[in-house]
Structures are given as C-alpha cells and as structure tokens.
C-alpha cells in the first residue's frame, strides 16, 4: 500500500481543479520525492501508485508519454533489483492494453526488466521478457543490427541456462539477417553463440572450427583469442577419432599460438597418435564443462569415449595385429567391448583394418582411414596391406617361374620332333 503522503499528492494532481499545465511539473516533483524519501519497504508501492496515476484517464497520451519516460529514467538509479522487477512487471501489465500507443516505452521497460532479471541471475525470465519486444512493428523503424542484437542477447541468456533448443531457434533467426549486419562485434558474438550451441549438441568438430575462426579475430584481446583457441582444442580432443579429427588437430597443432595454452600437451599427443595415460586424461577432465562430462547412451562419458577411440587409433600405428583381449587390456576395457569399439570404427571408415573373430585378432592395414562407411565392416574394394603383399608375392613368384622357364629353354632348346 502506498504511503498516505503519496496517495494525497496523487489525488491532488488527478483532481480536475488542478490546471493541466501544472500537472507535468507536479508529477516530476513528486517522482523525485518518492525516489529520494520513500522507505525501502514502501518504495515499490509508491512507484506503482505513481505509475497507475500517470497512465490513468486524468492524463492524455500526449502528457503520459514524457512522464513515463521520466519515470523510466528515475527508476534506473534505484539499486534494488527486486524493486525494479516488481515495478517493471506492473508497468508491462498496465501498458499491455495500450501497447501500440506506448511501444517505444514498452521496449525500454522490457530491456530494463531483462537487465534486472539478469542481475538476479534469472536468465530464462530475462529472455522471455525480451521475446515480447515487437521487432516487426510499423510504429517505429528498427534496423537489422538492432534485431540481430536482440536475438543474440536472447540466445546468450538461454545458453546461460543450458537451454540450447530455445537458443538455437533464435540463433537461426539471427542467421537469416547476419549478411546485412555491419557491426563486427555483433558478428563475433554470433559466432561465439554458434560455437557454444554446437559444443552443447556434441558437434565437436564443427564447434572447434568456429572457435578457431573466432581465435583469429583481430577484434578480441589476446587473452580472449587464446581462450577461444583453448576451446577449439578441447572440442577437437572430444571429437570422434578419424580422418576429419586428424585434419582438425593438424590445423590446431600447426598454429604458432598453440604452445601458449594449457591443452597443448594433450593436443600434441593426439596429433602424433601417442597413447594417453589415465593421469593425463584425469587432468584434462578437470578443465571440462559439465555437459562435456555428461554420460552417453552406453554409460560412458564423451571424454572417455574419445580417449578410447584415440588410443585404439594409436595402437593401430604401433601394431600390425593384436589380440582382442590384449587390445582390451591396452584400452582398459574387456575384450568384447574393445572389439565393439574397433568394429564400429572400421565400419564407419575411421580405422583401417579387419577383425578375425575366430582367432580373436585384429589386423591393422597401417594406412590412413578414408572416412568412408563400409558394409558390415567389409570395404567395397580390398585395400588391406596384407592382401596387397599377397598379390605382390604371387606376381613375383610368377615372374620368377617365367624367368626360370626362359633359362631352361635357352639351355635346353626343344627341337622339332616332326619333319
């Protein structure tokens, strides 16, 4: 309930006996007193009463607009976020029936209410308030940069709550207008949001490439660029092992700045196909975000799966063949699980080799995987190194037999037995 002093002052200003030309000055004077002298417990109620008065029928739209603008500016100086949230929420409800007449003020209030929610770390409410802004209005001119800026802010707020579905829907809206945007920083913010969504969706190779592009931007400070490069390396490490990841790791490893980030050690080992120890993996896991440590459908984490596939690829560089059970010991798995990982990688074209299930052996071709999927683990055309060696040996034997035959014919020519 508003204080008696404020209620009395508002009644006087709303009275028909008060001259119209004196009302604006009276309202502004009263607003100053409310902000300066109100008790903290009554501040929000006094402000709401004042708001109801200037939006009432005693004042016309022409007089209400400048007073509402003064009200917005005065409320900005109040440090209490809860007071601002209560007053702004009431203001939006009061303006809703006449939002067409107060559209510009409605936008200002929504942006300030979003700021207040963000200050209280209520990011979802902040995003929903901004969603109510009319960006296709005929009442005011809105530039493409302003539209994209609003959508990007909504995306970032949803990302703070890990709501990638809602964030992606507004990112797609911004993407359709991005080619018209002139602001370089706004484009950079779009790329960062895009990378975070790809990362959250576990599209790590795509996320790594976007982060790497951001790290090359001259707009960012050096520290921010190195942080983006670090994120690019983390996403590359978490990506499924195979030719595409190898190319991504190669680009990052050859970056002169890579040695300046903490993740350089694991980047170097992965690029050179060296086996990773459990201690190295544990230290790396400490730097990951919660969604990067989430469990997959088979119960393993994204990191554990990426390390197993990497070590399997590293083993293919060390051995021509290896027993399935021995491979399991090397990977820290049981034999059947190791065989399952190897079979999937061979089938998806991420590992070049074949599996002998009878003798429980895995043969590695020693060649670079193509990345092309195969049918039930068998390639459309045989490219195994063992079969190529077999063909070479058969050819060499045939050539040797032909050479010996030629020598025998020269040494012991066959005479024509028939006249």
XYZ file of C-alpha atoms in Angstrom:
419
model
C 0.000 0.000 0.000
C 1.316 3.422 -0.963
C 2.046 5.940 1.768
C -0.639 8.476 2.694
C 1.553 11.374 1.533
C 1.973 9.939 -1.950
C -1.700 8.988 -2.180
C -2.756 12.514 -1.158
C -0.351 14.170 -3.612
C -1.567 11.973 -6.479
C -5.222 12.733 -5.647
C -4.452 16.447 -5.833
C -2.720 16.097 -9.201
C -5.579 13.975 -10.597
C -8.200 16.490 -9.450
C -9.958 18.384 -12.273
C -9.294 21.598 -10.395
C -5.528 21.222 -10.966
C -4.549 23.127 -14.137
C -3.309 20.837 -16.924
C -0.155 22.898 -17.467
C 0.872 22.415 -13.810
C 0.385 18.677 -13.702
C 3.587 17.650 -15.512
C 5.780 19.748 -13.204
C 3.861 18.418 -10.198
C 4.296 14.789 -11.246
C 8.035 15.251 -11.853
C 8.474 16.906 -8.464
C 6.552 14.110 -6.740
C 8.594 11.456 -8.563
C 11.806 12.966 -7.241
C 10.470 12.925 -3.685
C 9.327 9.299 -3.975
C 12.753 8.123 -5.155
C 14.643 10.191 -2.593
C 12.471 9.954 0.541
C 10.444 6.719 0.387
C 11.106 3.986 2.920
C 12.606 0.854 1.283
C 9.560 -1.226 2.256
C 7.150 1.234 0.574
C 9.260 2.297 -2.393
C 7.820 -0.203 -4.867
C 4.216 0.516 -3.760
C 4.733 4.281 -4.067
C 6.221 3.902 -7.530
C 3.388 1.618 -8.669
C 0.809 4.114 -7.409
C 2.618 6.898 -9.284
C 2.692 4.753 -12.438
C -1.016 3.996 -12.234
C -1.732 7.703 -11.909
C 0.241 8.838 -14.982
C -1.319 6.050 -17.044
C -4.808 6.841 -15.786
C -7.595 8.669 -17.552
C -6.823 12.040 -15.946
C -3.871 12.465 -18.333
C -3.915 12.091 -22.082
C -1.415 10.069 -24.098
C 0.473 13.213 -25.102
C 1.132 14.102 -21.460
C 1.655 10.483 -20.298
C 4.482 9.680 -22.701
C 7.073 12.207 -21.426
C 6.102 11.460 -17.812
C 6.581 7.730 -18.431
C 9.971 8.494 -19.958
C 10.950 10.467 -16.828
C 9.675 7.588 -14.682
C 11.875 5.105 -16.576
C 14.968 7.294 -16.182
C 14.314 7.801 -12.456
C 13.897 4.096 -11.797
C 17.251 3.331 -13.437
C 19.030 4.977 -10.495
C 17.428 2.643 -7.927
C 19.952 -0.049 -6.907
C 17.441 -2.585 -5.566
C 16.784 -5.134 -8.324
C 13.717 -6.600 -6.593
C 12.034 -3.166 -6.526
C 12.761 -2.660 -10.209
C 11.421 -6.102 -11.096
C 8.157 -5.525 -9.207
C 7.602 -2.073 -10.730
C 8.568 -3.048 -14.290
C 6.326 -6.122 -14.207
C 3.390 -3.954 -13.153
C 4.286 -1.409 -15.836
C 4.179 -4.037 -18.592
C 0.805 -5.288 -17.367
C -0.554 -1.724 -17.267
C 0.742 -0.921 -20.759
C -0.468 -4.145 -22.353
C -3.946 -2.863 -23.404
C -2.393 0.291 -24.923
C 0.989 -1.021 -26.035
C 0.518 0.398 -29.549
C 0.433 3.921 -28.100
C 3.430 3.344 -25.813
C 5.504 0.981 -27.950
C 8.823 2.783 -27.525
C 8.366 2.971 -23.741
C 7.361 -0.702 -23.680
C 10.668 -1.643 -25.353
C 12.664 0.441 -22.860
C 10.865 -1.148 -19.909
C 11.367 -4.680 -21.258
C 15.093 -4.090 -21.713
C 15.411 -2.689 -18.182
C 13.356 -5.548 -16.706
C 15.602 -8.008 -18.558
C 18.634 -6.276 -17.026
C 17.094 -6.624 -13.553
C 16.346 -10.323 -14.068
C 19.873 -10.857 -15.377
C 21.271 -9.116 -12.306
C 19.370 -11.659 -10.209
C 20.692 -14.484 -12.475
C 17.173 -15.364 -13.615
C 18.221 -15.739 -17.240
C 15.137 -17.561 -18.507
C 12.777 -14.819 -17.282
C 15.086 -12.217 -18.787
C 14.970 -13.958 -22.168
C 11.174 -14.298 -22.092
C 10.773 -10.581 -21.371
C 12.926 -9.718 -24.389
C 10.913 -12.099 -26.557
C 7.937 -9.769 -26.088
C 9.622 -6.902 -27.956
C 7.915 -6.206 -31.280
C 10.735 -6.224 -33.840
C 8.451 -6.077 -36.886
C 6.493 -3.046 -35.787
C 5.130 -0.430 -38.162
C 5.192 2.222 -35.407
C 8.984 2.606 -35.314
C 11.962 1.921 -37.546
C 14.138 -0.970 -36.390
C 17.479 -1.632 -38.079
C 18.709 -5.122 -38.889
C 21.568 -4.627 -36.420
C 19.074 -3.912 -33.610
C 17.037 -7.013 -34.452
C 20.087 -9.272 -34.524
C 21.417 -7.702 -31.327
C 18.165 -8.503 -29.509
C 18.074 -12.079 -30.801
C 21.728 -12.658 -29.900
C 21.068 -11.416 -26.369
C 18.173 -13.865 -26.057
C 20.446 -16.657 -27.315
C 23.120 -15.844 -24.755
C 20.574 -15.767 -21.926
C 19.205 -19.190 -22.860
C 22.740 -20.553 -23.101
C 23.353 -19.443 -19.520
C 20.567 -21.864 -18.565
C 21.875 -24.553 -20.979
C 18.639 -24.359 -22.964
C 20.202 -24.980 -26.371
C 16.879 -25.731 -28.079
C 15.434 -22.273 -27.406
C 18.825 -20.662 -28.037
C 19.183 -22.310 -31.429
C 15.741 -21.157 -32.591
C 16.711 -17.502 -32.043
C 20.192 -18.064 -33.457
C 18.560 -19.237 -36.685
C 16.558 -16.007 -36.827
C 19.747 -14.000 -36.463
C 21.457 -16.134 -39.113
C 18.903 -15.075 -41.727
C 19.826 -11.392 -41.265
C 23.513 -11.763 -40.471
C 24.615 -10.887 -44.005
C 23.068 -7.422 -43.536
C 24.820 -6.713 -40.238
C 27.678 -4.212 -40.335
C 28.754 -4.439 -36.693
C 31.882 -6.640 -36.462
C 31.476 -7.275 -32.743
C 27.900 -8.433 -33.280
C 29.062 -10.930 -35.903
C 31.687 -12.167 -33.463
C 29.056 -12.647 -30.753
C 27.006 -14.669 -33.226
C 29.982 -16.955 -33.914
C 30.610 -17.467 -30.196
C 26.968 -18.371 -29.609
C 27.045 -20.709 -32.592
C 30.167 -22.441 -31.249
C 28.624 -22.874 -27.795
C 25.468 -24.434 -29.264
C 27.481 -26.804 -31.467
C 29.577 -27.712 -28.436
C 26.476 -28.397 -26.328
C 24.993 -30.501 -29.154
C 28.250 -32.516 -29.221
C 29.073 -31.465 -32.757
C 32.624 -31.022 -31.570
C 34.414 -30.800 -34.921
C 32.114 -28.018 -36.136
C 32.401 -26.236 -32.782
C 36.206 -26.494 -32.885
C 36.342 -24.901 -36.319
C 34.127 -21.974 -35.259
C 36.159 -21.432 -32.086
C 39.363 -21.454 -34.161
C 37.892 -18.840 -36.506
C 36.970 -16.672 -33.504
C 40.501 -17.020 -32.121
C 41.844 -15.392 -35.299
C 39.657 -12.290 -34.935
C 41.579 -9.051 -34.501
C 38.663 -7.521 -32.582
C 39.319 -9.649 -29.492
C 42.056 -9.075 -26.958
C 44.925 -11.566 -26.990
C 43.695 -13.242 -23.808
C 40.236 -13.805 -25.308
C 41.740 -15.146 -28.510
C 43.807 -17.689 -26.577
C 40.710 -18.704 -24.623
C 38.868 -19.326 -27.900
C 41.845 -21.342 -29.186
C 41.786 -23.369 -25.967
C 38.074 -24.115 -26.510
C 38.837 -25.164 -30.085
C 41.449 -27.654 -28.836
C 39.104 -29.058 -26.175
C 36.350 -29.644 -28.749
C 38.818 -31.274 -31.160
C 40.017 -33.632 -28.420
C 36.410 -34.632 -27.610
C 35.535 -35.303 -31.264
C 35.325 -38.902 -32.542
C 38.683 -40.232 -33.746
C 39.106 -40.411 -37.508
C 40.428 -38.574 -40.587
C 38.329 -35.435 -40.026
C 39.526 -35.025 -36.470
C 43.121 -35.649 -37.567
C 42.876 -32.767 -40.029
C 41.393 -30.505 -37.348
C 44.121 -31.464 -34.865
C 46.722 -30.774 -37.555
C 45.476 -27.232 -38.110
C 45.487 -26.527 -34.380
C 48.886 -28.132 -33.767
C 50.473 -26.048 -36.514
C 49.086 -22.825 -35.007
C 52.017 -20.907 -33.539
C 49.944 -19.895 -30.520
C 49.008 -23.465 -29.535
C 52.047 -23.883 -27.271
C 50.776 -20.998 -25.098
C 47.639 -22.812 -23.890
C 47.413 -25.491 -21.199
C 45.875 -28.055 -23.551
C 48.938 -28.141 -25.814
C 50.304 -31.331 -24.205
C 47.248 -33.450 -24.965
C 46.912 -31.804 -28.392
C 50.465 -32.849 -29.288
C 49.939 -36.441 -28.158
C 46.693 -36.770 -30.060
C 48.101 -35.251 -33.223
C 51.104 -37.594 -33.102
C 48.836 -40.586 -32.310
C 50.523 -41.293 -28.997
C 48.699 -43.261 -26.308
C 47.169 -41.235 -23.453
C 47.612 -42.311 -19.842
C 44.745 -42.215 -17.280
C 46.524 -39.461 -15.318
C 46.703 -37.212 -18.374
C 43.024 -37.813 -19.085
C 42.062 -37.020 -15.461
C 43.958 -33.725 -15.516
C 42.320 -32.775 -18.790
C 38.847 -33.667 -17.458
C 39.199 -31.082 -14.681
C 39.022 -28.298 -17.298
C 35.831 -29.507 -18.978
C 32.309 -28.108 -18.651
C 29.540 -30.263 -17.116
C 27.891 -31.000 -20.474
C 31.229 -32.248 -21.813
C 31.384 -34.768 -18.971
C 27.816 -35.990 -19.427
C 27.220 -39.690 -19.973
C 26.291 -41.056 -23.386
C 23.710 -43.737 -24.128
C 26.151 -46.584 -23.397
C 27.024 -45.192 -19.963
C 30.457 -43.784 -20.851
C 31.364 -40.103 -20.933
C 32.159 -38.166 -24.092
C 35.759 -37.794 -22.959
C 36.191 -41.492 -22.116
C 34.814 -42.496 -25.495
C 37.072 -40.048 -27.339
C 40.166 -41.281 -25.438
C 39.371 -44.957 -26.089
C 38.943 -44.309 -29.816
C 42.155 -42.269 -29.887
C 44.157 -44.957 -28.086
C 42.719 -47.553 -30.459
C 43.889 -45.435 -33.373
C 47.274 -45.041 -31.661
C 47.539 -48.827 -31.233
C 46.994 -49.247 -34.976
C 50.174 -47.206 -35.513
C 52.187 -49.434 -33.148
C 50.999 -52.908 -34.145
C 50.366 -54.774 -37.381
C 47.993 -57.023 -35.453
C 46.961 -57.552 -31.848
C 44.772 -59.957 -29.904
C 41.344 -58.671 -28.948
C 41.915 -59.432 -25.268
C 45.342 -57.748 -25.343
C 43.775 -54.704 -27.001
C 41.201 -54.612 -24.204
C 43.972 -54.523 -21.604
C 45.664 -51.686 -23.510
C 42.413 -49.695 -23.644
C 41.327 -50.516 -20.093
C 38.288 -52.475 -21.335
C 37.202 -56.084 -21.536
C 37.879 -57.854 -24.827
C 34.291 -57.790 -26.105
C 33.994 -54.036 -25.503
C 37.317 -53.410 -27.259
C 36.132 -55.473 -30.230
C 32.896 -53.470 -30.323
C 34.811 -50.158 -30.478
C 37.140 -51.473 -33.193
C 34.287 -52.896 -35.275
C 32.358 -49.624 -35.138
C 35.394 -47.570 -36.171
C 36.211 -49.954 -39.048
C 32.591 -49.914 -40.213
C 32.461 -46.103 -40.112
C 35.708 -45.826 -42.073
C 37.597 -44.249 -39.166
C 40.010 -47.172 -38.728
C 41.710 -49.135 -41.491
C 41.845 -52.835 -40.663
C 39.900 -56.088 -40.276
C 38.813 -58.361 -37.423
C 39.335 -62.140 -37.285
C 36.698 -63.230 -34.772
C 37.710 -66.901 -34.921
C 41.317 -66.336 -33.863
C 40.291 -63.190 -31.901
C 42.798 -60.998 -33.706
C 42.619 -57.517 -35.168
C 44.770 -56.743 -38.199
C 45.659 -53.131 -38.929
C 46.386 -52.119 -42.512
C 48.821 -49.388 -41.472
C 47.178 -46.986 -43.924
C 45.178 -43.820 -43.283
C 41.449 -44.405 -42.930
C 39.321 -42.847 -45.664
C 36.371 -41.858 -43.505
C 34.011 -43.691 -45.861
C 31.473 -46.018 -44.303
C 31.768 -49.717 -45.152
C 29.223 -52.506 -45.401
C 29.276 -54.719 -42.313
C 32.950 -53.957 -41.842
C 33.963 -55.043 -45.392
C 35.129 -52.485 -47.927
C 33.767 -52.385 -51.435
C 37.280 -52.813 -52.759
C 40.093 -54.614 -50.970
C 42.806 -52.262 -49.827
C 44.337 -54.232 -46.979
C 48.119 -54.202 -46.898
C 48.263 -57.968 -46.273
C 46.310 -58.702 -49.447
C 48.438 -56.266 -51.416
C 51.541 -58.076 -50.134
C 49.980 -61.388 -51.178
C 49.343 -60.056 -54.683
C 52.927 -58.788 -54.869
C 54.333 -62.139 -53.770
C 52.211 -64.056 -56.295
C 53.336 -61.711 -59.049
C 56.982 -62.097 -58.009
C 56.647 -65.901 -57.983
C 55.062 -65.915 -61.424
C 57.838 -63.695 -62.784
C 60.476 -65.989 -61.244
C 58.858 -69.077 -62.794
C 58.810 -67.354 -66.159
C 62.496 -66.407 -65.786
C 63.499 -69.969 -64.914
C 61.459 -71.319 -67.819
C 63.203 -68.940 -70.190
C 66.647 -70.044 -68.905
C 65.746 -73.712 -69.365
C 64.559 -73.093 -72.904
C 67.795 -71.277 -73.723
C 69.928 -74.018 -72.144
C 67.958 -76.939 -73.468
C 66.150 -75.852 -76.606
C 63.302 -78.091 -77.640
C 63.826 -79.486 -81.099
C 61.044 -80.040 -83.537
C 60.291 -83.789 -83.370
C 58.294 -83.758 -86.558
C 59.874 -83.329 -90.001
